[in-house]
Short mmCIF file of C-alpha atoms in Angstrom, two decimals:
data_model
loop_
_atom_site.label_atom_id
_atom_site.label_comp_id
_atom_site.label_asym_id
_atom_site.label_seq_id
_atom_site.Cartn_x
_atom_site.Cartn_y
_atom_site.Cartn_z
CA MET A 6 65.66 -11.00 47.33
CA SER A 7 63.05 -12.71 49.45
CA GLU A 8 59.62 -13.75 48.11
CA ARG A 9 56.07 -13.31 49.56
CA THR A 10 54.29 -16.77 50.01
CA VAL A 11 50.85 -17.74 50.18
CA VAL A 12 49.78 -18.31 54.06
CA GLU A 13 45.78 -18.75 52.96
CA ILE A 14 43.75 -19.50 49.88
CA LEU A 15 39.80 -18.45 50.03
CA ALA A 16 36.99 -19.23 47.57
CA ALA A 17 34.62 -16.61 46.66
CA GLN A 18 31.23 -17.44 48.17
CA ALA A 19 27.86 -16.90 46.17
CA ALA A 20 25.80 -14.12 48.21
CA SER A 21 23.31 -11.55 47.94
CA ASP A 22 22.95 -7.96 49.26
CA GLY A 23 20.60 -4.96 49.05
CA ASP A 24 17.56 -5.69 47.48
CA GLY A 25 18.73 -9.42 46.32
CA VAL A 26 21.64 -8.53 44.19
CA LYS A 27 23.40 -11.65 43.68
CA LEU A 28 27.20 -11.27 44.27
CA LEU A 29 30.22 -13.03 45.13
CA ARG A 30 31.94 -12.13 48.96
CA VAL A 31 35.63 -12.73 48.69
CA PHE A 32 36.15 -11.63 52.33
CA GLY A 33 34.08 -9.84 54.94
CA GLY A 34 33.00 -10.68 58.33
CA GLY A 35 34.94 -12.91 60.82
CA ASN A 36 38.31 -12.57 61.92
CA LEU A 37 38.89 -9.45 59.86
CA SER A 38 42.58 -8.65 61.49
CA ARG A 39 44.04 -10.75 59.04
CA PHE A 40 42.87 -8.38 56.30
CA ASP A 41 43.88 -5.11 58.06
CA PRO A 42 43.54 -2.56 56.78
CA PHE A 43 40.68 -4.01 54.42
CA LEU A 44 37.39 -4.65 55.70
CA MET A 45 35.63 -6.40 52.82
CA LEU A 46 35.64 -7.36 49.18
CA ASP A 47 32.87 -8.00 46.88
CA GLU A 48 32.48 -8.92 43.25
CA PHE A 49 29.32 -8.36 41.24
CA GLY A 50 28.62 -9.47 37.98
CA SER A 51 25.61 -10.97 35.97
CA GLU A 52 24.14 -10.82 32.38
CA SER A 53 20.75 -11.13 33.86
CA ALA A 54 19.14 -8.02 35.22
CA HIS A 55 17.09 -10.51 37.74
CA ASP A 56 20.18 -10.72 39.45
CA TYR A 57 21.09 -6.81 40.05
CA ILE A 58 18.21 -4.63 39.41
CA GLY A 59 17.19 -4.29 42.84
CA GLY A 60 20.42 -2.67 43.59
CA PHE A 61 21.32 -0.95 46.80
CA PRO A 62 18.66 1.39 48.45
CA PRO A 63 19.61 3.75 50.71
CA HIS A 64 21.71 2.24 53.54
CA PRO A 65 24.18 4.01 56.23
CA HIS A 66 27.96 3.39 56.45
CA ARG A 67 30.37 4.70 59.04
CA GLY A 68 34.34 4.58 59.93
CA PHE A 69 35.68 3.53 56.47
CA GLU A 70 35.99 3.93 52.81
CA THR A 71 34.13 2.27 50.03
CA ILE A 72 35.98 1.97 46.63
CA THR A 73 33.56 0.95 43.67
CA TYR A 74 35.34 -0.37 40.34
CA MET A 75 32.93 -0.87 37.63
CA LEU A 76 34.40 -3.26 34.64
CA GLN A 77 31.24 -2.94 32.88
CA GLY A 78 27.47 -1.35 33.21
CA LYS A 79 25.99 1.65 34.74
CA MET A 80 25.41 2.40 38.27
CA GLU A 81 24.13 5.59 40.04
CA HIS A 82 25.29 6.56 43.25
CA GLN A 83 23.38 9.29 45.85
CA ASP A 84 23.97 10.38 48.89
CA HIS A 85 21.93 12.39 51.69
CA LEU A 86 24.61 15.17 51.33
CA GLY A 87 23.42 15.93 47.78
CA ASN A 88 26.09 14.24 45.82
CA GLN A 89 25.27 12.17 42.85
CA GLY A 90 27.14 10.36 39.88
CA LEU A 91 27.02 7.93 37.62
CA LEU A 92 29.57 5.14 37.16
CA SER A 93 30.01 3.39 33.84
CA ASP A 94 32.57 1.23 32.18
CA GLY A 95 36.00 1.57 33.86
CA ASP A 96 34.97 4.41 36.23
CA VAL A 97 36.01 4.19 40.19
CA GLN A 98 34.06 5.71 43.10
CA TRP A 99 35.80 6.41 46.18
CA MET A 100 33.89 7.24 49.13
CA THR A 101 34.83 7.95 52.69
CA ALA A 102 31.93 7.40 54.95
CA ALA A 103 33.65 8.69 58.14
CA HIS A 104 31.53 10.18 60.79
CA GLY A 105 28.61 8.68 58.64
CA ILE A 106 26.62 8.90 55.36
CA ILE A 107 23.73 7.19 54.00
CA HIS A 108 23.67 6.54 50.15
CA SER A 109 22.37 4.38 47.42
CA GLU A 110 23.74 2.30 44.51
CA MET A 111 21.12 1.77 41.64
CA PRO A 112 21.65 0.24 38.63
CA LYS A 113 20.73 2.64 35.52
CA GLN A 114 19.99 -0.37 32.95
CA THR A 115 17.58 -3.07 32.74
CA ALA A 116 19.53 -5.30 30.46
CA GLY A 117 22.92 -6.38 29.72
CA LYS A 118 25.92 -7.26 31.77
CA MET A 119 26.83 -5.63 35.09
CA ARG A 120 30.05 -6.41 36.77
CA GLY A 121 32.53 -4.68 38.95
CA PHE A 122 34.06 -4.81 42.66
CA GLN A 123 33.52 -3.25 45.74
CA ILE A 124 36.26 -2.83 48.47
CA TRP A 125 35.63 -1.64 52.03
CA LEU A 126 38.83 -0.05 53.74
CA ASN A 127 39.20 0.87 57.17
CA LEU A 128 40.01 4.30 58.58
CA PRO A 129 42.26 5.02 61.64
CA SER A 130 40.38 5.41 64.74
CA LYS A 131 41.78 9.48 64.46
CA SER A 132 39.91 9.65 61.12
CA LYS A 133 36.55 7.80 61.74
CA MET A 134 34.84 10.81 63.04
CA ALA A 135 35.95 13.22 59.85
CA LYS A 136 33.88 15.00 57.30
CA PRO A 137 32.60 12.47 54.68
CA ALA A 138 34.02 12.74 51.08
CA TRP A 139 33.19 11.23 47.69
CA GLN A 140 34.88 11.37 44.58
CA ASP A 141 34.10 9.94 40.88
CA LEU A 142 37.08 8.98 38.85
CA PRO A 143 36.17 8.48 34.70
CA ALA A 144 37.94 5.27 33.32
CA ALA A 145 39.96 7.84 31.23
CA LYS A 146 41.65 9.33 34.14
CA VAL A 147 42.46 6.13 35.67
CA PRO A 148 46.37 5.92 35.12
CA GLU A 149 47.17 2.87 32.95
CA TYR A 150 51.06 1.48 32.62
CA THR A 151 52.28 -1.13 30.30
CA GLY A 152 55.43 -3.24 30.55
CA ALA A 153 56.74 -6.49 29.27
CA GLY A 154 53.88 -9.10 29.46
CA PHE A 155 51.61 -6.71 31.54
CA CYS A 156 49.35 -4.04 31.96
CA ILE A 157 48.05 -2.26 35.10
CA LYS A 158 45.17 0.01 35.87
CA ALA A 159 46.39 1.81 39.04
CA ILE A 160 43.42 2.91 41.15
CA ALA A 161 45.22 3.64 44.19
CA GLY A 162 49.07 3.33 45.27
CA SER A 163 52.48 4.05 43.84
CA LEU A 164 55.71 2.06 43.42
CA PRO A 165 58.82 1.53 41.49
CA LEU A 166 58.15 -1.33 39.18
CA GLU A 167 60.44 -2.89 36.29
CA GLY A 168 61.70 0.36 35.21
CA LEU A 169 58.67 2.00 35.51
CA PHE A 170 57.26 4.32 38.35
CA VAL A 171 53.34 3.20 38.66
CA ALA A 172 51.48 6.10 40.27
CA GLY A 173 47.63 5.10 41.27
CA ALA A 174 44.86 7.92 41.00
CA PHE A 175 44.54 7.95 44.74
CA GLU A 176 46.76 8.17 47.65
CA ARG A 177 45.71 7.62 51.45
CA PRO A 178 48.29 8.75 54.23
CA ASP A 179 47.64 5.85 56.99
CA THR A 180 46.69 2.94 55.27
CA GLN A 181 48.66 3.70 52.00
CA PRO A 182 46.82 1.32 49.88
CA ILE A 183 47.59 -0.28 46.64
CA TYR A 184 44.76 -1.48 44.58
CA TRP A 185 45.84 -2.37 40.84
CA ASP A 186 44.06 -4.32 38.54
CA VAL A 187 46.74 -6.36 36.73
CA HIS A 188 46.42 -7.78 33.60
CA LEU A 189 49.31 -10.57 33.02
CA ALA A 190 49.75 -12.17 29.31
CA ALA A 191 49.96 -15.79 28.71
CA HIS A 192 53.67 -17.13 29.28
CA SER A 193 54.81 -14.02 31.40
CA SER A 194 55.74 -13.15 34.79
CA MET A 195 56.16 -9.95 36.64
CA THR A 196 57.45 -8.84 40.09
CA ILE A 197 55.79 -6.29 42.49
CA PRO A 198 57.99 -5.12 45.49
CA LEU A 199 55.54 -4.85 47.90
CA PRO A 200 56.61 -2.64 51.03
CA ASN A 201 57.43 -5.10 54.09
CA GLN A 202 54.69 -5.43 56.82
CA PHE A 203 51.99 -4.52 54.37
CA THR A 204 49.00 -7.20 54.33
CA GLY A 205 49.12 -8.30 50.66
CA LEU A 206 46.20 -9.72 48.88
CA ILE A 207 45.49 -11.09 45.34
CA TYR A 208 42.36 -12.08 43.90
CA THR A 209 42.19 -13.51 40.35
CA TYR A 210 38.97 -12.87 38.69
CA GLU A 211 40.11 -14.46 35.20
CA GLY A 212 42.55 -17.10 34.27
CA SER A 213 45.09 -18.13 36.90
CA VAL A 214 48.29 -17.11 38.37
CA ASN A 215 51.15 -18.99 40.27
CA ILE A 216 52.71 -17.59 43.48
CA GLY A 217 55.73 -19.88 44.00
CA SER A 218 54.13 -23.36 43.55
CA ILE A 219 50.49 -22.22 44.39
CA LYS A 220 47.99 -21.81 41.90
CA VAL A 221 45.33 -19.09 42.42
CA LYS A 222 42.47 -20.01 40.28
CA ALA A 223 39.52 -17.49 39.17
CA ARG A 224 37.42 -16.52 41.98
CA GLN A 225 40.17 -17.20 44.64
CA LEU A 226 42.16 -14.86 46.93
CA ALA A 227 45.40 -15.23 47.99
CA ARG A 228 46.68 -13.75 51.48
CA LEU A 229 50.39 -13.31 51.68
CA ASN A 230 52.78 -13.38 54.08
CA ASP A 231 54.34 -10.11 55.14
CA GLU A 232 57.81 -9.99 53.57
CA GLY A 233 59.55 -9.65 50.14
CA ALA A 234 58.36 -9.35 46.81
CA LEU A 235 55.40 -10.54 45.14
CA LEU A 236 56.42 -12.59 42.22
CA LEU A 237 53.46 -13.44 39.75
CA HIS A 238 53.57 -16.07 36.86
CA ASN A 239 50.91 -16.87 34.21
CA HIS A 240 52.14 -20.29 32.91
CA GLY A 241 48.32 -20.45 31.22
CA ALA A 242 47.49 -20.25 27.52
CA GLU A 243 45.11 -17.22 28.25
CA GLU A 244 45.46 -13.81 29.93
CA ALA A 245 45.13 -13.68 33.57
CA ARG A 246 43.53 -10.77 35.68
CA LEU A 247 43.59 -10.12 39.01
CA LEU A 248 43.43 -7.43 41.72
CA VAL A 249 46.69 -6.50 43.33
CA LEU A 250 45.82 -5.40 47.29
CA ALA A 251 48.35 -4.23 49.84
CA GLY A 252 48.31 -1.75 52.90
CA ALA A 253 49.66 -0.79 55.84
CA LYS A 254 47.91 -2.21 58.92
CA LEU A 255 46.17 0.00 61.37
CA LYS A 256 46.50 -2.59 64.23
CA GLU A 257 43.28 -1.19 66.05
CA PRO A 258 40.33 -2.98 67.07
CA ILE A 259 37.48 -3.79 64.40
CA VAL A 260 33.78 -3.17 65.53
CA GLN A 261 30.92 -4.60 63.19
CA TYR A 262 27.53 -3.63 63.42
CA GLY A 263 24.82 -3.92 60.35
CA PRO A 264 26.29 -2.27 57.27
CA PHE A 265 29.23 -1.18 59.56
#
């Protein structure tokens, strides 16, 4: 069995967005074709309300999808179509901007920790002018799978895995995204059979994991080659937590302007 190897390591960079919200930009901008079909990954998280209280007032998106995954905290989403929802610990929002949507993402807390991720997933050209869509998924409905030394919260994508069949909450026909939150116990290993020719990305947000001889530390993203299974090893004494992202490449031009 061939194994995926690391072709690039990126360190998440401190940034701000919205009304001064402090965050870590893992990737976004520049040569985005190497992350196809993904366009951006942000991690946000702070104990200080000063870092997040301004939130993300109304702003437009078009031509892609946004996936917000809250680890901790409360965030309210509203859009110009009249949709409204409150994300809390462990909840997920999947929004398809398609031909255009104006939405806001505003904290509904004035103290305490807020932490989570937002991913932008591209749409194929044939779907960019489709009707916008919006769905909240409570934490209790995010499928969870446990195996020898690992636990997976499967937000999107389905694969057989070590005697299990992991089925995510969301599926998309063109990009076929895999979006898993993986917790890997200390001194444990696991193998994920990512489809060949799918872009593969690993973002470690706590602890560290090894892919071959390469250690992917906290707040680092590993971009993988396109062939073989992903073998993850946690040689540390603490649990490692990471996002596993994979998707079918669209191989279409990417045009950026403003907030996309």
